[in-house]
Amino acid sequence: MDGRGKKEVLIIIPAYNEEKNITKVLDKLESPEVQAFSDVLVMNDASKDATNWVVKDRKHTLVTHVFNLGYGSALQLGYKYAIRRDYEYVIQMDADGQHDVCNIAKIYQELKQKDENGRRPDIVLASRFMPGSSDFQTTMVKKFAYRLFHFMIKMATGRSIADPTTGLQGLNRRTVLYYSQYGHFDDKYPDANMIMQMLLLGFQIKEIPAVMHPRTTGFSMHSGLKPVIYMFRMFFSILAVVFRIKVFKLETKEKLSNELYKKEETYSL
């Protein structure tokens, strides 16, 4: 994994049994406008279909797991790759076609945009539920989960996050470096719990409206009874983050700065 990324952005796509969807996603990612600033890394999480061969045929960077490790583990391994290859930014998106590729350039622009204090965002969230977002239909269970997690984040941090479970995100190198380390990232369902964690640690988060589409084929990792299980797991995971950082102060902004500085020094050797 030595070497340096030739472009500023690495697009990480976790994929599990997405042979029918990922071709369309890659078609759009291969447009000159997107390729001008980004490379693509597909994390094939032990798919049983032809996802592996579809990506290989397109000549994109591919990592294939022998065993299914889960969505979070696939992303974290991608973060490690991005740091080793010296990318400045990561944009993570799904392989199922729900995340429109038109959002990629907008996220990249926002990651580089300074605010009135001269600071760039650490994380850019592409929201399904902001003014300017495309219409997006979802189930009652998921709507309840979104509102619950929105409320919990608001109570603990004072920030109102419109879409706390969006998987379409842009991250700067500082965030990717933090996420790439053991114990800093949920290996199964990194969603609202990660947003809570990063806000409490002082990371700058910005939301922008996004264009999203419903899944047209295949099965979501949140299908069947999984949304209910996910909601309970995420609820307690968010509480654990609050207790770890806000109550017991096991992680602080000061410790974080020192830790990231030492880690970056290690990678630069």
Phi, psi and omega in degrees: 000016177282165184114176184230145176292139182280341183237168184284330190245136169248122175267118181257127181236102172290137184220134175221110180055055183241029182301329183278346183248326192290334178300315179295322178296313180294326176306315183284325179291340180273008176292148181304325182297320181279319181295340182298330184235000188221152168248162182242133174236120177257126177260097181277107188272065178059045178299146178266351179260204186266019179309316181303314185285327177299314182290318179301320181295333180272357175069024175272159177295133187224134170240125181246123177279140176289323177240152178289115184262342182105159185301313182295318179295323178298316178296316185296322176295324175296322177297318179299319177298316182298319179292315180298325181270002172067038173283146179277328183222153172236136169240122180256136180214164182273159181268358188270000178089359180287330179269109181292135182294341178299340180285338188300309181297323179295317178297316179300316179297319180293324179298332182263355185274127178274147176271189184294342178262006179081013181258140174267151179291146173279326183223134174243121179260129176268111190264139175275348192232040176243158171303130183100346176284155175288157177297134180222118181268140179214174184279164179296322179298315181292323177299318178297318180297316180301315182292322179296313182291325175300316180296316182295318179294319179298317181294322186273332187238341184084356179266139176259110180255116186294323184227081186286357181240017180293137178267351180268105187220150171247138184230139173275176186297322180301317179293315181298320178298318178294312181298331185287349184269151183301133176085000182257001186213136180289124185280353181246295185234077178281099183225245183298330179297323179289323178295317176301312181302312185290325176295317181293335179269002174089011176288145181273121183240133178233142176251143174227150177294148185228159173260121182233158179229151175288151176295135182256339179206160181084187185236135177284153176289352177249033180270166178066225179276355184301324178300324179292314178298317179301316183298315179294318180296318181292322179303310182286331177293320177296317178299320179298321178297315181299314181293320183295319187262313188274325183268303184271348178053044177287339173231137178226166179297324182292314179297323180297314182299316179295319182294315181293324178297314181294322181292319179295322177299321180296316181290333183278349181291000000 
